[in-house]
């Protein structure tokens, strides 16, 4: 893994890499990461079935990569509330993660970022719905826009930031992200 990709993953994907968030999405600009497809293939070869790196959208300038642990992401999107929400947004019946990720990819071709991507990223469903409906005032913006239960969300955000800060610090002190993941 290139040093540039290692640093980007540490900064933007540590919570997913270390299992405290369902997934993270990272935008890799093609001019900054010219070998991103090769690097993603190598990362999957090295870390599957523990961690997955899936390109879910690509345009002329960018490659969007979803980073996730399969069991955590499945637990998140197939919880009753989230699953029913996704069914309401035309996702297919059945609990097949690959099918859902492919469908999300198709939705991303038609829209920039459909609201339901928040489910895949582990956002609170009540906040996703409030954002989508614009019927409640946002009370805080952190890793997502918060519309209720601020104290609870601040604790979640703090855990994400703490994880990211620790991983970035370790990387800055000479550790390799690959070794940190293997040791986790």
Coordinates of N, CA, C and O in Angstrom, one line a residue, residues 17-181:
X17 N -12.0 0.5 9.8 CA -10.9 -0.5 9.8 C -10.8 -1.2 11.1 O -10.4 -2.4 11.2
X18 N -11.1 -0.5 12.2 CA -11.0 -1.1 13.6 C -12.3 -1.5 14.2 O -12.4 -1.7 15.4
X19 N -13.3 -1.6 13.4 CA -14.6 -2.2 13.8 C -15.5 -1.4 14.8 O -16.4 -2.0 15.4
X20 N -15.3 -0.1 14.8 CA -16.3 0.7 15.6 C -17.3 1.5 14.8 O -18.1 2.2 15.4
X21 N -17.2 1.3 13.5 CA -18.2 1.9 12.6 C -18.5 0.9 11.5 O -17.6 0.2 11.1
X22 N -19.7 0.9 11.0 CA -20.1 0.0 10.0 C -19.2 0.1 8.7 O -18.8 -1.0 8.2
X23 N -19.0 1.3 8.3 CA -18.1 1.5 7.1 C -17.7 2.9 7.1 O -18.3 3.8 7.8
X24 N -16.8 3.2 6.2 CA -16.4 4.5 5.9 C -16.2 4.6 4.4 O -15.9 3.6 3.7
X25 N -16.5 5.8 3.9 CA -16.4 6.0 2.4 C -15.2 7.0 2.2 O -15.2 8.0 2.9
X26 N -14.4 6.7 1.3 CA -13.2 7.6 1.0 C -13.3 7.9 -0.5 O -13.5 7.0 -1.3
X27 N -13.1 9.2 -0.8 CA -13.0 9.6 -2.1 C -11.5 9.7 -2.5 O -10.8 10.5 -1.9
X28 N -11.1 9.0 -3.5 CA -9.7 9.0 -4.0 C -9.7 9.6 -5.3 O -10.2 9.1 -6.3
X29 N -9.1 10.8 -5.4 CA -9.0 11.5 -6.7 C -8.0 10.7 -7.6 O -6.9 10.4 -7.1
X30 N -8.4 10.5 -8.8 CA -7.5 9.7 -9.7 C -6.2 10.3 -9.9 O -5.2 9.6 -10.1
X31 N -6.1 11.7 -9.9 CA -4.8 12.3 -10.2 C -3.9 12.1 -8.9 O -2.7 12.1 -9.1
X32 N -4.4 12.0 -7.8 CA -3.7 11.8 -6.5 C -3.4 10.3 -6.3 O -2.4 9.9 -5.6
X33 N -4.2 9.4 -6.7 CA -4.1 8.0 -6.5 C -4.2 7.3 -7.9 O -5.2 6.6 -8.2
X34 N -3.2 7.4 -8.8 CA -3.3 6.9 -10.1 C -3.4 5.3 -10.2 O -3.9 4.8 -11.1
X35 N -3.0 4.7 -9.1 CA -3.0 3.2 -9.1 C -4.0 2.7 -8.1 O -3.9 1.5 -7.6
X36 N -5.1 3.4 -7.9 CA -6.0 3.1 -6.8 C -6.7 1.7 -7.1 O -6.9 0.9 -6.2
X37 N -7.0 1.4 -8.3 CA -7.6 0.1 -8.6 C -6.7 -1.1 -8.2 O -7.1 -2.1 -7.7
X38 N -5.5 -0.9 -8.6 CA -4.5 -2.0 -8.3 C -4.3 -2.1 -6.7 O -4.3 -3.2 -6.2
X39 N -4.2 -0.9 -6.1 CA -4.1 -0.9 -4.6 C -5.3 -1.5 -3.9 O -5.1 -2.3 -2.9
X40 N -6.5 -1.3 -4.4 CA -7.7 -1.8 -3.8 C -7.7 -3.4 -4.0 O -8.0 -4.1 -3.0
X41 N -7.3 -3.8 -5.1 CA -7.2 -5.2 -5.4 C -6.2 -5.9 -4.4 O -6.5 -7.0 -3.9
X42 N -5.1 -5.3 -4.2 CA -4.1 -5.8 -3.3 C -4.5 -5.8 -1.9 O -4.3 -6.8 -1.1
X43 N -5.2 -4.7 -1.5 CA -5.7 -4.7 -0.1 C -6.8 -5.8 0.1 O -6.8 -6.4 1.2
X44 N -7.6 -6.0 -0.8 CA -8.6 -7.0 -0.7 C -8.0 -8.4 -0.6 O -8.4 -9.3 0.2
X45 N -6.9 -8.6 -1.4 CA -6.2 -9.9 -1.4 C -5.6 -10.1 0.0 O -5.6 -11.2 0.5
X46 N -5.1 -9.0 0.6 CA -4.4 -9.1 1.9 C -5.4 -9.2 3.1 O -5.1 -9.9 4.0
X47 N -6.5 -8.5 3.0 CA -7.3 -8.4 4.2 C -8.7 -9.1 4.2 O -9.4 -9.2 5.2
X48 N -9.1 -9.6 3.0 CA -10.4 -10.3 3.0 C -10.1 -11.7 3.6 O -9.0 -12.2 3.5
X49 N -11.0 -12.2 4.4 CA -12.4 -11.8 4.6 C -12.6 -10.9 5.8 O -13.7 -10.6 6.2
X50 N -11.5 -10.4 6.4 CA -11.7 -9.5 7.6 C -12.2 -8.2 7.2 O -13.2 -7.7 7.7
X51 N -11.5 -7.5 6.3 CA -11.9 -6.2 5.8 C -12.0 -6.2 4.3 O -11.3 -6.8 3.6
X52 N -13.0 -5.4 3.8 CA -13.3 -5.3 2.4 C -13.1 -3.8 2.0 O -13.5 -2.9 2.7
X53 N -12.7 -3.7 0.7 CA -12.5 -2.4 0.1 C -13.2 -2.5 -1.2 O -12.8 -3.3 -2.1
X54 N -14.4 -1.8 -1.4 CA -15.2 -1.9 -2.6 C -15.4 -0.6 -3.2 O -15.8 0.4 -2.6
X55 N -15.0 -0.5 -4.5 CA -15.3 0.7 -5.3 C -16.8 0.7 -5.6 O -17.3 -0.2 -6.2
X56 N -17.5 1.7 -5.1 CA -18.9 1.8 -5.3 C -19.4 2.9 -6.2 O -20.5 2.9 -6.6
X57 N -18.4 3.7 -6.6 CA -18.8 4.8 -7.5 C -17.4 5.3 -8.1 O -16.4 5.3 -7.5
X58 N -17.5 5.5 -9.4 CA -16.4 6.1 -10.1 C -16.9 7.1 -11.1 O -17.9 6.9 -11.8
X59 N -16.2 8.2 -11.2 CA -16.5 9.2 -12.3 C -15.2 9.5 -12.9 O -14.1 8.9 -12.7
X60 N -15.2 10.6 -13.8 CA -14.0 11.0 -14.5 C -12.8 11.3 -13.6 O -11.7 11.0 -14.0
X61 N -13.1 11.8 -12.5 CA -12.0 12.3 -11.6 C -11.8 11.6 -10.3 O -10.7 11.7 -9.7
X62 N -12.8 10.8 -9.9 CA -12.8 10.2 -8.6 C -13.1 8.7 -8.5 O -13.9 8.3 -9.4
X63 N -12.6 8.0 -7.5 CA -13.0 6.7 -7.2 C -13.4 6.7 -5.8 O -12.7 7.1 -4.9
X64 N -14.7 6.3 -5.5 CA -15.2 6.2 -4.1 C -15.1 4.8 -3.6 O -15.7 3.9 -4.2
X65 N -14.5 4.6 -2.5 CA -14.2 3.3 -2.0 C -14.9 3.2 -0.6 O -14.7 4.0 0.3
X66 N -15.7 2.1 -0.5 CA -16.4 1.8 0.8 C -15.5 0.8 1.5 O -15.1 -0.2 0.9
X67 N -15.1 1.1 2.7 CA -14.2 0.3 3.6 C -15.1 -0.3 4.7 O -15.7 0.5 5.4
X68 N -15.1 -1.6 4.8 CA -16.0 -2.2 5.8 C -15.6 -3.6 6.3 O -14.9 -4.3 5.6
X69 N -16.1 -4.0 7.5 CA -16.1 -5.3 8.0 C -17.4 -5.9 7.6 O -18.5 -5.3 7.9
X70 N -17.5 -7.0 6.9 CA -18.7 -7.6 6.4 C -19.7 -7.8 7.5 O -20.9 -7.4 7.3
X71 N -19.4 -8.4 8.6 CA -20.4 -8.8 9.6 C -20.9 -7.5 10.3 O -22.1 -7.4 10.6
X72 N -20.1 -6.5 10.4 CA -20.6 -5.2 11.0 C -21.5 -4.5 10.1 O -22.6 -4.0 10.5
X73 N -21.2 -4.5 8.8 CA -22.0 -3.8 7.8 C -23.3 -4.5 7.7 O -24.4 -3.9 7.6
X74 N -23.3 -5.9 7.7 CA -24.5 -6.6 7.6 C -25.4 -6.4 8.8 O -26.6 -6.2 8.6
X75 N -24.8 -6.4 10.0 CA -25.6 -6.2 11.2 C -26.3 -4.8 11.1 O -27.4 -4.6 11.5
X76 N -25.6 -3.8 10.6 CA -26.1 -2.5 10.5 C -27.3 -2.4 9.5 O -28.4 -1.9 9.8
X77 N -27.0 -2.8 8.2 CA -28.0 -2.5 7.2 C -29.2 -3.5 7.3 O -30.3 -3.2 6.8
X78 N -29.0 -4.7 7.9 CA -30.1 -5.6 8.0 C -30.7 -5.6 9.4 O -31.5 -6.5 9.7
X79 N -30.5 -4.6 10.2 CA -31.3 -4.5 11.4 C -32.7 -4.2 10.9 O -32.9 -3.6 9.8
X80 N -33.7 -4.5 11.7 CA -35.1 -4.4 11.2 C -35.4 -3.0 10.7 O -36.0 -2.9 9.6
X81 N -35.1 -2.0 11.5 CA -35.5 -0.6 11.0 C -34.8 -0.2 9.8 O -35.4 0.3 8.8
X82 N -33.5 -0.4 9.7 CA -32.7 -0.1 8.5 C -33.1 -0.9 7.3 O -33.2 -0.3 6.2
X83 N -33.3 -2.2 7.5 CA -33.8 -3.0 6.4 C -35.1 -2.6 5.8 O -35.3 -2.4 4.6
X84 N -36.0 -2.3 6.7 CA -37.3 -1.8 6.2 C -37.2 -0.4 5.5 O -37.9 -0.2 4.5
X85 N -36.4 0.4 6.0 CA -36.1 1.7 5.4 C -35.6 1.5 3.9 O -36.0 2.1 3.0
X86 N -34.6 0.6 3.8 CA -34.0 0.3 2.5 C -35.1 -0.3 1.6 O -35.1 0.0 0.4
X87 N -35.9 -1.2 2.1 CA -37.0 -1.8 1.3 C -37.9 -0.6 0.7 O -38.3 -0.7 -0.4
X88 N -38.2 0.3 1.6 CA -39.0 1.5 1.2 C -38.3 2.3 0.1 O -39.0 3.0 -0.7
X89 N -37.0 2.2 0.0 CA -36.3 2.9 -1.1 C -35.9 2.0 -2.2 O -34.9 2.1 -2.9
X90 N -36.7 1.0 -2.4 CA -36.6 0.1 -3.6 C -35.5 -0.9 -3.6 O -35.2 -1.5 -4.6
X91 N -34.9 -1.1 -2.4 CA -33.8 -2.2 -2.4 C -34.6 -3.5 -2.4 O -35.7 -3.7 -2.0
X92 N -33.9 -4.6 -3.0 CA -34.5 -5.9 -3.1 C -34.7 -6.6 -1.8 O -34.0 -6.3 -0.8
X93 N -35.7 -7.4 -1.7 CA -35.9 -8.3 -0.5 C -34.8 -9.3 -0.5 O -34.2 -9.7 -1.5
X94 N -34.6 -9.7 0.8 CA -33.5 -10.7 1.0 C -32.3 -10.0 1.6 O -32.2 -8.8 1.5
X95 N -31.5 -10.7 2.3 CA -30.4 -10.1 3.0 C -29.1 -10.6 2.5 O -28.3 -11.2 3.1
X96 N -28.8 -10.1 1.2 CA -27.6 -10.4 0.5 C -26.8 -9.2 0.4 O -27.1 -8.2 -0.3
X97 N -25.7 -9.1 1.1 CA -24.9 -7.9 1.2 C -24.4 -7.4 -0.2 O -24.5 -6.3 -0.5
X98 N -23.9 -8.4 -0.9 CA -23.3 -8.0 -2.3 C -24.4 -7.4 -3.2 O -24.2 -6.5 -3.9
X99 N -25.6 -8.0 -3.1 CA -26.7 -7.5 -3.9 C -27.0 -6.0 -3.5 O -27.3 -5.2 -4.3
X100 N -27.0 -5.8 -2.2 CA -27.3 -4.4 -1.7 C -26.2 -3.4 -2.0 O -26.5 -2.3 -2.4
X101 N -25.0 -3.9 -2.0 CA -23.9 -3.0 -2.4 C -23.9 -2.7 -3.9 O -23.7 -1.5 -4.3
X102 N -24.3 -3.7 -4.7 CA -24.4 -3.5 -6.1 C -25.6 -2.5 -6.4 O -25.5 -1.6 -7.2
X103 N -26.7 -2.7 -5.6 CA -27.8 -1.8 -5.8 C -27.5 -0.4 -5.4 O -27.8 0.6 -6.1
X104 N -26.7 -0.2 -4.3 CA -26.3 1.1 -3.9 C -25.4 1.7 -5.0 O -25.6 2.9 -5.4
X105 N -24.5 0.9 -5.6 CA -23.7 1.4 -6.7 C -24.5 1.9 -7.9 O -24.2 2.9 -8.5
X106 N -25.6 1.2 -8.2 CA -26.5 1.6 -9.3 C -27.2 2.9 -8.9 O -27.3 3.8 -9.8
X107 N -27.6 3.0 -7.7 CA -28.3 4.3 -7.2 C -27.3 5.5 -7.3 O -27.7 6.6 -7.6
X108 N -26.0 5.2 -7.0 CA -25.0 6.2 -7.0 C -24.8 6.7 -8.5 O -24.3 7.8 -8.7
X109 N -25.0 5.9 -9.4 CA -24.9 6.3 -10.8 C -26.0 7.3 -11.2 O -25.7 8.1 -12.1
X110 N -27.1 7.1 -10.6 CA -28.3 8.0 -11.0 C -28.3 9.2 -10.1 O -28.9 10.2 -10.5
X111 N -27.8 9.2 -8.9 CA -27.8 10.3 -8.0 C -26.4 10.5 -7.5 O -25.6 9.6 -7.5
X112 N -26.1 11.7 -7.0 CA -24.8 11.9 -6.4 C -24.6 11.0 -5.2 O -23.9 10.1 -5.2
X113 N -25.4 11.3 -4.2 CA -25.4 10.4 -3.0 C -26.8 10.3 -2.4 O -27.3 11.3 -1.8
X114 N -27.5 9.2 -2.7 CA -28.9 9.1 -2.2 C -28.8 9.0 -0.7 O -27.9 8.6 -0.1
X115 N -29.9 9.5 -0.1 CA -30.0 9.6 1.4 C -29.7 8.3 2.1 O -29.1 8.3 3.1
X116 N -30.1 7.2 1.5 CA -29.9 5.9 2.2 C -28.5 5.5 2.3 O -28.2 4.5 3.0
X117 N -27.5 6.2 1.7 CA -26.1 5.8 1.9 C -25.8 5.9 3.3 O -24.9 5.2 3.8
X118 N -26.5 6.8 4.1 CA -26.3 6.9 5.5 C -26.5 5.6 6.3 O -25.8 5.4 7.3
X119 N -27.4 4.8 5.8 CA -27.6 3.5 6.5 C -26.3 2.7 6.3 O -25.8 2.1 7.3
X120 N -25.7 2.7 5.1 CA -24.5 1.9 4.9 C -23.3 2.4 5.7 O -22.4 1.7 6.1
X121 N -23.3 3.7 6.0 CA -22.3 4.3 6.7 C -22.5 4.3 8.2 O -21.7 4.8 9.0
X122 N -23.6 3.7 8.6 CA -23.9 3.5 10.1 C -24.4 4.8 10.8 O -24.4 4.9 12.0
X123 N -25.0 5.7 10.0 CA -25.6 6.9 10.6 C -26.9 6.4 11.3 O -27.6 5.5 10.9
X124 N -27.3 7.2 12.2 CA -28.6 7.0 13.0 C -29.7 7.2 12.0 O -29.8 8.2 11.3
X125 N -30.6 6.2 11.9 CA -31.8 6.2 11.0 C -32.7 7.4 11.2 O -33.1 8.0 10.3
X126 N -32.9 7.8 12.5 CA -33.8 8.9 12.7 C -33.1 10.2 12.1 O -33.8 11.1 11.6
X127 N -31.8 10.3 12.2 CA -31.1 11.5 11.6 C -31.2 11.4 10.1 O -31.4 12.5 9.4
X128 N -31.1 10.3 9.5 CA -31.2 10.1 8.0 C -32.6 10.6 7.6 O -32.7 11.3 6.6
X129 N -33.6 10.1 8.3 CA -35.0 10.4 7.9 C -35.2 11.9 8.1 O -35.8 12.6 7.2
X130 N -34.7 12.5 9.2 CA -34.9 13.9 9.4 C -34.2 14.8 8.3 O -34.7 15.7 7.8
X131 N -33.0 14.4 7.9 CA -32.2 15.0 6.9 C -33.0 14.9 5.6 O -33.1 15.9 4.8
X132 N -33.5 13.7 5.3 CA -34.2 13.5 4.0 C -35.5 14.3 3.9 O -35.7 14.9 2.9
X133 N -36.2 14.4 5.0 CA -37.5 15.0 5.0 C -37.4 16.5 5.3 O -38.4 17.3 5.0
X134 N -36.3 17.0 5.8 CA -36.1 18.4 6.1 C -37.2 18.9 7.0 O -37.5 20.1 7.0
X135 N -37.7 18.1 7.9 CA -38.8 18.5 8.8 C -38.4 18.8 10.2 O -39.2 19.1 11.0
X136 N -37.1 18.7 10.5 CA -36.6 19.0 11.8 C -35.3 19.8 11.7 O -34.6 19.6 10.7
X137 N -35.1 20.7 12.6 CA -33.8 21.5 12.5 C -32.6 20.7 13.0 O -32.7 20.1 14.0
X138 N -31.5 20.8 12.2 CA -30.3 20.2 12.6 C -29.8 20.8 13.9 O -29.7 22.1 14.0
X139 N -29.4 20.0 14.9 CA -28.8 20.6 16.1 C -27.3 20.5 16.2 O -26.7 21.1 17.1
X140 N -26.7 19.7 15.3 CA -25.2 19.6 15.4 C -24.8 18.9 14.1 O -25.5 18.0 13.6
X141 N -23.6 19.3 13.7 CA -23.0 18.6 12.5 C -21.6 18.0 13.0 O -20.8 18.8 13.4
X142 N -21.5 16.7 12.9 CA -20.3 16.0 13.2 C -20.0 15.1 12.1 O -19.8 15.5 10.9
X143 N -19.9 13.8 12.3 CA -19.7 12.9 11.2 C -20.9 12.8 10.3 O -20.8 12.3 9.2
X144 N -22.0 13.2 10.8 CA -23.3 13.4 10.1 C -24.1 14.4 10.8 O -23.7 14.9 11.8
X145 N -25.2 14.9 10.1 CA -26.0 15.9 10.7 C -26.9 15.2 11.8 O -27.6 14.2 11.5
X146 N -26.9 15.8 12.9 CA -27.7 15.3 14.1 C -28.9 16.1 14.3 O -28.9 17.3 14.3
X147 N -30.0 15.4 14.5 CA -31.3 16.0 14.7 C -32.0 15.6 16.1 O -32.9 16.3 16.5
X148 N -31.4 14.7 16.8 CA -31.9 14.3 18.1 C -30.8 13.5 18.8 O -29.8 13.1 18.3
X149 N -31.0 13.3 20.1 CA -30.1 12.6 21.0 C -28.7 13.0 20.9 O -27.7 12.2 20.7
X150 N -28.4 14.3 21.0 CA -27.1 14.9 20.8 C -26.1 14.3 21.7 O -25.0 13.9 21.2
X151 N -26.3 14.1 23.0 CA -25.3 13.5 23.9 C -24.8 12.2 23.4 O -23.6 11.9 23.5
X152 N -25.8 11.3 23.1 CA -25.4 10.0 22.6 C -24.6 10.0 21.3 O -23.6 9.3 21.2
X153 N -24.9 10.9 20.4 CA -24.2 11.0 19.2 C -22.8 11.6 19.4 O -21.8 11.2 18.8
X154 N -22.7 12.6 20.4 CA -21.4 13.1 20.7 C -20.4 12.0 21.2 O -19.2 12.1 20.9
X155 N -21.0 11.1 22.0 CA -20.1 10.0 22.5 C -19.6 9.1 21.3 O -18.5 8.7 21.3
X156 N -20.5 8.9 20.4 CA -20.2 8.1 19.2 C -19.1 8.8 18.4 O -18.1 8.2 18.0
X157 N -19.3 10.1 18.1 CA -18.4 10.9 17.4 C -17.0 10.9 18.1 O -16.0 10.8 17.4
X158 N -17.1 11.0 19.4 CA -15.8 11.1 20.1 C -15.0 9.7 20.0 O -13.8 9.7 19.8
X159 N -15.8 8.6 20.0 CA -15.1 7.3 19.8 C -14.5 7.3 18.4 O -13.4 6.7 18.2
X160 N -15.1 7.8 17.4 CA -14.6 7.8 16.0 C -13.3 8.7 16.0 O -12.3 8.3 15.4
X161 N -13.4 9.8 16.6 CA -12.2 10.8 16.5 C -11.1 10.2 17.3 O -9.9 10.3 16.9
X162 N -11.3 9.6 18.5 CA -10.3 9.0 19.3 C -9.6 7.9 18.5 O -8.3 7.8 18.5
X163 N -10.3 7.0 17.8 CA -9.8 6.0 17.0 C -8.9 6.6 15.9 O -7.7 6.2 15.8
X164 N -9.4 7.5 15.2 CA -8.7 8.1 14.1 C -7.4 8.8 14.6 O -6.3 8.6 14.0
X165 N -7.5 9.5 15.7 CA -6.3 10.2 16.2 C -5.3 9.2 16.7 O -4.1 9.5 16.4
X166 N -5.7 8.1 17.3 CA -4.7 7.1 17.7 C -4.0 6.5 16.5 O -2.8 6.3 16.5
X167 N -4.7 6.1 15.5 CA -4.2 5.5 14.3 C -3.3 6.4 13.6 O -2.1 6.1 13.2
X168 N -3.7 7.7 13.4 CA -2.9 8.7 12.7 C -1.6 8.9 13.5 O -0.5 9.0 12.9
X169 N -1.7 9.0 14.8 CA -0.5 9.2 15.6 C 0.5 8.0 15.5 O 1.7 8.2 15.3
X170 N 0.0 6.8 15.5 CA 0.8 5.6 15.3 C 1.5 5.6 13.9 O 2.7 5.3 13.8
X171 N 0.8 6.0 12.9 CA 1.3 6.1 11.5 C 2.4 7.2 11.5 O 3.5 6.9 11.0
X172 N 2.2 8.3 12.1 CA 3.2 9.4 12.2 C 4.4 9.0 13.0 O 5.5 9.6 12.8
X173 N 4.3 8.0 13.8 CA 5.4 7.5 14.6 C 6.1 6.3 14.0 O 6.9 5.6 14.6
X174 N 5.8 6.0 12.7 CA 6.5 5.0 11.9 C 5.8 3.7 11.8 O 6.3 2.8 11.2
X175 N 4.7 3.5 12.4 CA 3.9 2.2 12.3 C 3.3 2.1 10.9 O 2.9 3.1 10.3
X176 N 3.1 0.9 10.4 CA 2.4 0.7 9.1 C 1.0 0.3 9.4 O 0.7 -0.5 10.3
X177 N 0.1 0.9 8.7 CA -1.4 0.6 8.9 C -1.6 -0.9 8.7 O -2.4 -1.5 9.4
X178 N -1.0 -1.5 7.7 CA -1.2 -2.9 7.5 C -0.8 -3.7 8.7 O -1.6 -4.7 9.0
X179 N 0.2 -3.4 9.4 CA 0.6 -4.1 10.6 C -0.4 -3.9 11.8 O -0.7 -4.8 12.5
X180 N -0.9 -2.7 11.8 CA -1.9 -2.4 12.9 C -3.2 -3.2 12.7 O -3.7 -3.7 13.6
X181 N -3.6 -3.3 11.4 CA -4.8 -4.0 11.1 C -4.6 -5.5 11.4 O -5.4 -6.2 12.0

